[in-house]
Amino acid sequence: ASAAGARSILHFDQYDNLFVQISGWKRFRVYDPQQTRCLYPFPIHHPLDTRAQVDLEAPDLAAFPRLSEAVCSEVLLGPGQALFLPAYWWHEVVTEPHDGLTVSANFWFAAVYRLLTPTRPLVPSMQCELARQLEYLVSDCLSDRARLVPAFFSALRAAFEAV
């Protein structure tokens, strides 16, 4: 159960989720995994590593300019409705005002099969997972000094763009 205005900040889950609205209303802002670079995720090994640094309620486009390029789909879910959220899809959830109790249920499913049998070309969710695994590897090679990872990837990107 949640109160009006309760908010789950922009994040993704590493499991498929069937979200069922039992009573009350919830508003979802949903982003395809291809929008990840526009949403400024926290780095791997950060306590909020599956969350975005951006605040959709008070966007700071000076600090996060690519946010203006992100394409969002909004969904208003009411009693008896369900929304399937594939693994790695970004979403923020806000409980809408309602006279009664707002109740939802989540049914989680592991995405292991897709991880073990990737298609070519990689679908966006697998691109996201591959990027996360690469970030884990680089962080491990840098002795888990997560603060060095963004500088490493910036230098790597600059080297690729120079070619």
Coordinates of N, CA and C in Angstrom, one line a residue:
A1 N 0.8 -1.2 0.0 CA 0.0 0.0 0.0 C 0.9 1.2 0.0
S2 N 0.4 2.3 -0.6 CA 1.2 3.5 -0.7 C 0.2 4.7 -0.6
A3 N 0.8 5.8 -0.1 CA 0.0 7.1 0.0 C 0.1 7.9 -1.2
A4 N -0.8 8.8 -1.4 CA -0.8 9.7 -2.6 C 0.6 10.5 -2.6
G5 N 1.2 10.6 -3.7 CA 2.5 11.3 -3.8 C 3.7 10.4 -3.6
A6 N 3.5 9.2 -3.1 CA 4.6 8.3 -2.9 C 5.3 8.1 -4.3
R7 N 6.6 8.1 -4.3 CA 7.3 8.0 -5.5 C 8.5 7.1 -5.5
S8 N 8.6 6.2 -6.5 CA 9.7 5.4 -6.7 C 10.6 6.1 -7.7
I9 N 11.8 6.6 -7.4 CA 12.6 7.4 -8.3 C 13.0 6.6 -9.5
L10 N 13.4 7.2 -10.6 CA 13.7 6.6 -11.8 C 14.8 5.5 -11.6
H11 N 14.5 4.3 -12.0 CA 15.4 3.2 -11.9 C 15.0 2.1 -12.9
F12 N 15.9 1.0 -12.9 CA 15.5 -0.2 -13.7 C 15.7 -1.4 -12.8
D13 N 15.0 -2.4 -13.1 CA 15.2 -3.7 -12.4 C 15.8 -4.7 -13.3
Q14 N 16.5 -5.6 -12.7 CA 17.2 -6.7 -13.5 C 16.4 -7.9 -13.6
Y15 N 15.1 -7.8 -13.3 CA 14.2 -8.9 -13.5 C 13.0 -8.3 -14.3
D16 N 12.3 -9.2 -15.0 CA 11.0 -8.8 -15.6 C 10.0 -8.7 -14.5
N17 N 9.1 -7.8 -14.7 CA 8.1 -7.5 -13.6 C 6.7 -7.3 -14.3
L18 N 5.8 -8.1 -13.7 CA 4.4 -7.9 -14.1 C 3.8 -7.1 -12.9
F19 N 3.5 -5.9 -13.1 CA 3.0 -5.0 -12.1 C 1.5 -4.9 -12.2
V20 N 0.8 -5.3 -11.1 CA -0.7 -5.3 -11.1 C -1.2 -4.3 -10.1
Q21 N -2.1 -3.5 -10.6 CA -2.7 -2.4 -9.8 C -4.1 -3.0 -9.2
I22 N -4.2 -3.1 -7.9 CA -5.3 -3.7 -7.3 C -6.4 -2.6 -7.0
S23 N -5.9 -1.5 -6.3 CA -6.8 -0.4 -6.1 C -6.0 0.9 -6.1
G24 N -6.7 2.0 -6.4 CA -6.0 3.3 -6.5 C -5.4 3.4 -7.9
W25 N -4.6 4.4 -8.0 CA -4.0 4.7 -9.3 C -2.5 5.0 -9.2
K26 N -1.7 4.5 -10.2 CA -0.2 4.8 -10.2 C 0.1 5.3 -11.6
R27 N 1.0 6.3 -11.7 CA 1.5 6.9 -12.9 C 2.9 6.4 -13.1
F28 N 3.2 5.8 -14.3 CA 4.5 5.4 -14.7 C 5.1 6.3 -15.7
R29 N 6.3 6.6 -15.6 CA 7.1 7.2 -16.7 C 8.1 6.1 -17.0
V30 N 8.1 5.6 -18.3 CA 8.8 4.5 -18.7 C 9.8 4.9 -19.9
Y31 N 11.0 4.4 -19.8 CA 12.0 4.7 -20.8 C 12.7 3.4 -21.3
D32 N 12.8 3.2 -22.6 CA 13.5 2.1 -23.2 C 14.9 2.1 -22.8
P33 N 15.6 0.9 -22.6 CA 17.0 0.9 -22.3 C 17.9 1.7 -23.2
Q34 N 17.5 1.9 -24.4 CA 18.3 2.7 -25.4 C 18.4 4.1 -24.9
Q35 N 17.6 4.5 -23.9 CA 17.6 5.9 -23.4 C 18.6 6.1 -22.3
T36 N 19.3 5.0 -21.9 CA 20.2 5.0 -20.7 C 21.1 6.1 -20.7
R37 N 21.8 6.4 -21.8 CA 22.8 7.5 -21.7 C 22.2 8.9 -21.4
C38 N 20.9 9.0 -21.7 CA 20.2 10.3 -21.5 C 19.7 10.4 -20.1
L39 N 19.8 9.3 -19.3 CA 19.2 9.3 -18.0 C 20.3 9.3 -16.9
Y40 N 21.6 9.3 -17.2 CA 22.7 9.4 -16.3 C 22.6 8.5 -15.1
P41 N 22.8 7.2 -15.4 CA 22.7 6.2 -14.3 C 23.9 6.4 -13.4
F42 N 23.7 6.1 -12.1 CA 24.9 6.1 -11.2 C 25.8 4.9 -11.6
P43 N 27.1 5.1 -11.4 CA 28.0 4.0 -11.8 C 27.9 2.7 -11.0
I44 N 28.4 1.6 -11.6 CA 28.4 0.4 -10.9 C 29.2 0.5 -9.6
H45 N 28.9 -0.2 -8.6 CA 29.5 -0.2 -7.2 C 29.0 1.0 -6.4
H46 N 28.2 1.9 -7.0 CA 27.6 3.0 -6.2 C 26.4 2.4 -5.6
P47 N 26.0 2.8 -4.4 CA 24.9 2.2 -3.7 C 23.6 2.3 -4.5
L48 N 23.5 3.3 -5.4 CA 22.3 3.5 -6.2 C 22.5 3.1 -7.7
D49 N 23.3 2.1 -7.9 CA 23.8 1.8 -9.3 C 22.7 1.4 -10.3
T50 N 21.5 1.1 -9.9 CA 20.4 0.8 -10.8 C 19.4 2.0 -10.9
R51 N 19.8 3.1 -10.4 CA 19.0 4.3 -10.4 C 19.6 5.4 -11.2
A52 N 18.8 6.4 -11.7 CA 19.3 7.5 -12.5 C 19.6 8.7 -11.5
Q53 N 20.6 9.5 -11.9 CA 21.0 10.7 -11.2 C 20.0 11.8 -11.4
V54 N 19.2 11.7 -12.5 CA 18.3 12.8 -12.8 C 17.0 12.7 -11.9
D55 N 16.5 13.9 -11.7 CA 15.2 14.0 -10.9 C 14.1 14.5 -11.9
L56 N 13.2 13.6 -12.3 CA 12.2 13.9 -13.3 C 11.2 15.0 -12.7
E57 N 11.1 15.1 -11.4 CA 10.2 16.1 -10.9 C 10.8 17.5 -10.9
A58 N 12.2 17.6 -10.9 CA 12.9 18.9 -11.0 C 14.1 18.7 -11.8
P59 N 13.9 18.6 -13.1 CA 15.1 18.3 -14.0 C 16.1 19.4 -14.0
D60 N 17.4 19.1 -13.9 CA 18.4 20.0 -14.0 C 19.2 19.8 -15.3
L61 N 18.7 20.5 -16.4 CA 19.2 20.3 -17.7 C 20.6 20.9 -17.8
A62 N 21.0 21.8 -17.0 CA 22.4 22.3 -17.0 C 23.4 21.2 -16.6
A63 N 23.0 20.4 -15.6 CA 23.9 19.3 -15.1 C 23.7 18.1 -15.9
F64 N 22.5 17.8 -16.5 CA 22.2 16.6 -17.2 C 21.5 17.0 -18.6
P65 N 22.3 17.6 -19.5 CA 21.7 18.1 -20.7 C 21.1 17.0 -21.6
R66 N 21.6 15.8 -21.7 CA 21.0 14.8 -22.5 C 19.6 14.4 -22.1
L67 N 19.2 14.7 -20.9 CA 17.8 14.3 -20.4 C 16.8 14.9 -21.4
S68 N 17.1 16.1 -22.0 CA 16.1 16.7 -22.9 C 15.9 15.8 -24.1
E69 N 16.8 14.9 -24.4 CA 16.7 14.0 -25.6 C 15.9 12.7 -25.3
A70 N 15.7 12.4 -24.0 CA 15.1 11.2 -23.6 C 13.6 11.1 -24.0
V71 N 13.2 10.0 -24.5 CA 11.8 9.8 -25.0 C 11.1 8.9 -23.9
C72 N 10.1 9.5 -23.4 CA 9.3 8.9 -22.3 C 7.9 8.5 -22.7
S73 N 7.5 7.4 -22.2 CA 6.1 6.9 -22.3 C 5.4 7.0 -21.0
E74 N 4.3 7.6 -20.9 CA 3.6 7.7 -19.6 C 2.4 6.7 -19.6
V75 N 2.2 6.0 -18.5 CA 1.1 5.1 -18.4 C 0.4 5.3 -17.0
L76 N -0.9 5.5 -17.1 CA -1.7 5.6 -15.9 C -2.4 4.3 -15.6
L77 N -2.1 3.6 -14.5 CA -2.6 2.3 -14.2 C -3.6 2.4 -13.1
G78 N -4.8 1.8 -13.4 CA -5.9 1.8 -12.5 C -6.3 0.4 -12.0
P79 N -7.3 0.3 -11.1 CA -7.6 -1.0 -10.5 C -7.9 -2.0 -11.6
G80 N -7.3 -3.2 -11.4 CA -7.6 -4.3 -12.4 C -6.7 -4.3 -13.6
Q81 N -5.8 -3.3 -13.7 CA -4.9 -3.2 -14.9 C -3.5 -3.7 -14.5
A82 N -2.8 -4.1 -15.5 CA -1.4 -4.6 -15.3 C -0.5 -4.0 -16.3
L83 N 0.8 -3.9 -16.0 CA 1.8 -3.4 -16.9 C 3.0 -4.3 -16.8
F84 N 3.5 -4.8 -17.9 CA 4.7 -5.6 -18.0 C 5.9 -4.7 -18.2
L85 N 6.8 -4.8 -17.3 CA 8.0 -4.0 -17.4 C 9.2 -5.0 -17.6
P86 N 9.7 -5.0 -18.8 CA 10.9 -5.9 -19.1 C 12.1 -5.5 -18.3
A87 N 12.9 -6.4 -18.0 CA 14.2 -6.1 -17.3 C 14.9 -5.0 -18.0
Y88 N 15.5 -4.1 -17.2 CA 16.4 -3.0 -17.7 C 15.6 -1.8 -18.3
W89 N 14.3 -1.9 -18.3 CA 13.5 -0.7 -18.7 C 13.4 0.2 -17.6
W90 N 13.8 1.5 -17.8 CA 13.8 2.5 -16.8 C 12.3 2.9 -16.5
H91 N 12.0 3.1 -15.2 CA 10.7 3.6 -14.8 C 10.7 4.3 -13.5
E92 N 9.8 5.3 -13.4 CA 9.5 6.0 -12.2 C 8.0 5.8 -11.9
V93 N 7.6 5.6 -10.7 CA 6.2 5.3 -10.3 C 5.8 6.3 -9.3
V94 N 4.6 7.0 -9.5 CA 4.1 7.9 -8.6 C 2.7 7.5 -8.2
T95 N 2.3 7.5 -6.9 CA 1.0 7.1 -6.5 C 0.1 8.4 -6.7
E96 N -1.0 8.2 -7.4 CA -1.9 9.3 -7.7 C -2.9 9.5 -6.5
P97 N -3.4 10.7 -6.3 CA -4.4 10.9 -5.2 C -5.6 10.0 -5.4
H98 N -6.1 9.5 -4.3 CA -7.2 8.5 -4.3 C -7.8 8.5 -2.9
D99 N -9.2 8.4 -2.9 CA -9.9 8.4 -1.6 C -9.6 7.1 -0.7
G100 N -9.4 6.0 -1.4 CA -9.2 4.8 -0.6 C -7.7 4.4 -0.5
L101 N -7.5 3.2 -0.2 CA -6.1 2.6 -0.1 C -5.6 2.3 -1.5
T102 N -4.3 2.6 -1.8 CA -3.7 2.2 -3.1 C -2.9 1.0 -2.8
V103 N -3.2 -0.1 -3.6 CA -2.5 -1.4 -3.4 C -2.1 -1.9 -4.8
S104 N -0.9 -2.4 -4.8 CA -0.3 -2.9 -6.0 C 0.4 -4.3 -5.7
A105 N 0.6 -5.1 -6.7 CA 1.4 -6.3 -6.5 C 2.4 -6.4 -7.7
N106 N 3.5 -7.0 -7.3 CA 4.6 -7.2 -8.3 C 4.8 -8.7 -8.5
F107 N 5.0 -9.2 -9.7 CA 5.3 -10.6 -9.9 C 6.6 -10.5 -10.7
W108 N 7.7 -11.0 -10.1 CA 9.1 -10.9 -10.7 C 9.4 -12.2 -11.4
F109 N 10.1 -12.1 -12.5 CA 10.6 -13.2 -13.3 C 12.1 -13.0 -13.7
A110 N 12.9 -14.0 -13.5 CA 14.3 -13.9 -13.8 C 14.5 -13.8 -15.3
A111 N 15.4 -13.0 -15.8 CA 15.7 -12.8 -17.2 C 16.9 -13.7 -17.6
V112 N 17.2 -14.7 -16.8 CA 18.4 -15.5 -17.1 C 18.5 -16.1 -18.4
Y113 N 17.3 -16.6 -18.9 CA 17.3 -17.3 -20.3 C 17.8 -16.3 -21.3
R114 N 17.3 -15.0 -21.3 CA 17.8 -14.1 -22.3 C 19.3 -13.8 -22.1
L115 N 19.8 -13.8 -20.9 CA 21.2 -13.5 -20.7 C 22.1 -14.7 -21.3
L116 N 21.6 -15.9 -21.2 CA 22.3 -17.0 -21.6 C 22.1 -17.3 -23.1
T117 N 21.1 -16.8 -23.7 CA 20.9 -17.0 -25.1 C 20.7 -15.7 -25.9
P118 N 21.7 -14.8 -25.9 CA 21.5 -13.5 -26.5 C 21.3 -13.6 -28.0
T119 N 20.5 -12.7 -28.6 CA 20.3 -12.6 -30.0 C 21.3 -11.6 -30.6
R120 N 21.4 -11.7 -31.9 CA 22.3 -10.7 -32.6 C 21.4 -10.0 -33.6
P121 N 21.4 -8.7 -33.7 CA 22.2 -7.8 -32.9 C 21.5 -7.8 -31.5
L122 N 22.3 -7.4 -30.5 CA 21.8 -7.4 -29.1 C 20.6 -6.5 -29.0
V123 N 19.6 -6.9 -28.3 CA 18.4 -6.1 -28.0 C 18.9 -5.1 -26.9
P124 N 18.2 -4.0 -26.8 CA 18.6 -2.9 -25.8 C 18.8 -3.4 -24.4
S125 N 18.0 -4.3 -23.9 CA 18.2 -4.8 -22.5 C 19.5 -5.5 -22.4
M126 N 19.9 -6.3 -23.4 CA 21.2 -7.0 -23.4 C 22.4 -6.0 -23.6
Q127 N 22.2 -5.0 -24.3 CA 23.2 -3.9 -24.4 C 23.5 -3.3 -23.1
C128 N 22.4 -3.0 -22.3 CA 22.5 -2.5 -21.0 C 23.3 -3.4 -20.1
E129 N 22.9 -4.7 -20.1 CA 23.6 -5.7 -19.2 C 25.1 -5.8 -19.6
L130 N 25.4 -5.9 -20.9 CA 26.7 -6.0 -21.4 C 27.5 -4.8 -20.9
A131 N 27.0 -3.6 -21.0 CA 27.6 -2.4 -20.5 C 27.9 -2.4 -19.0
R132 N 26.9 -3.0 -18.2 CA 27.1 -3.1 -16.8 C 28.2 -4.1 -16.5
Q133 N 28.2 -5.2 -17.2 CA 29.3 -6.2 -17.0 C 30.6 -5.7 -17.3
L134 N 30.7 -4.9 -18.4 CA 32.0 -4.3 -18.7 C 32.4 -3.3 -17.6
E135 N 31.5 -2.5 -17.1 CA 31.8 -1.6 -16.0 C 32.3 -2.3 -14.8
Y136 N 31.6 -3.5 -14.5 CA 32.1 -4.3 -13.3 C 33.5 -4.7 -13.6
L137 N 33.8 -5.2 -14.8 CA 35.2 -5.7 -15.1 C 36.2 -4.6 -14.9
V138 N 35.9 -3.4 -15.5 CA 36.9 -2.3 -15.4 C 37.0 -1.9 -14.0
S139 N 35.9 -1.8 -13.2 CA 36.0 -1.5 -11.8 C 36.9 -2.5 -11.0
D140 N 36.7 -3.8 -11.3 CA 37.5 -4.8 -10.6 C 39.0 -4.6 -11.0
C141 N 39.3 -4.3 -12.3 CA 40.7 -4.1 -12.7 C 41.3 -2.9 -12.1
L142 N 40.4 -1.9 -11.7 CA 40.9 -0.7 -11.0 C 40.8 -0.9 -9.5
S143 N 40.8 -2.1 -9.0 CA 40.8 -2.4 -7.6 C 39.6 -1.8 -6.9
D144 N 38.4 -1.9 -7.6 CA 37.1 -1.4 -7.1 C 37.1 0.1 -6.7
R145 N 38.0 0.8 -7.4 CA 37.9 2.3 -7.2 C 36.9 2.9 -8.1
A146 N 35.7 2.8 -7.8 CA 34.6 3.2 -8.7 C 34.7 4.7 -9.2
R147 N 35.4 5.5 -8.4 CA 35.5 6.9 -8.8 C 36.3 7.0 -10.1
L148 N 37.2 6.0 -10.4 CA 38.0 6.0 -11.6 C 37.3 5.6 -12.9
V149 N 36.2 4.9 -12.7 CA 35.5 4.2 -13.8 C 35.0 5.3 -14.8
P150 N 34.3 6.3 -14.4 CA 33.9 7.3 -15.4 C 35.0 7.9 -16.2
A151 N 36.1 8.2 -15.6 CA 37.3 8.8 -16.3 C 37.8 7.8 -17.3
F152 N 37.9 6.6 -16.9 CA 38.4 5.5 -17.8 C 37.5 5.5 -19.0
F153 N 36.2 5.4 -18.9 CA 35.3 5.3 -20.0 C 35.3 6.6 -20.9
S154 N 35.5 7.7 -20.2 CA 35.6 9.0 -21.0 C 36.8 9.0 -21.9
A155 N 37.9 8.5 -21.3 CA 39.2 8.4 -22.1 C 39.0 7.4 -23.2
L156 N 38.4 6.3 -22.9 CA 38.2 5.2 -23.9 C 37.3 5.8 -25.1
R157 N 36.2 6.5 -24.7 CA 35.3 7.0 -25.7 C 36.1 8.0 -26.6
A158 N 36.9 8.9 -26.0 CA 37.7 9.9 -26.7 C 38.7 9.2 -27.7
A159 N 39.3 8.1 -27.2 CA 40.2 7.4 -28.1 C 39.5 6.8 -29.3
F160 N 38.3 6.2 -29.1 CA 37.5 5.7 -30.2 C 37.1 6.7 -31.2
E161 N 36.7 7.9 -30.6 CA 36.2 9.0 -31.5 C 37.3 9.6 -32.3
A162 N 38.5 9.5 -31.8 CA 39.7 10.1 -32.5 C 40.1 9.2 -33.7
V163 N 39.7 8.0 -33.7 CA 40.1 7.0 -34.8 C 39.3 7.3 -36.0

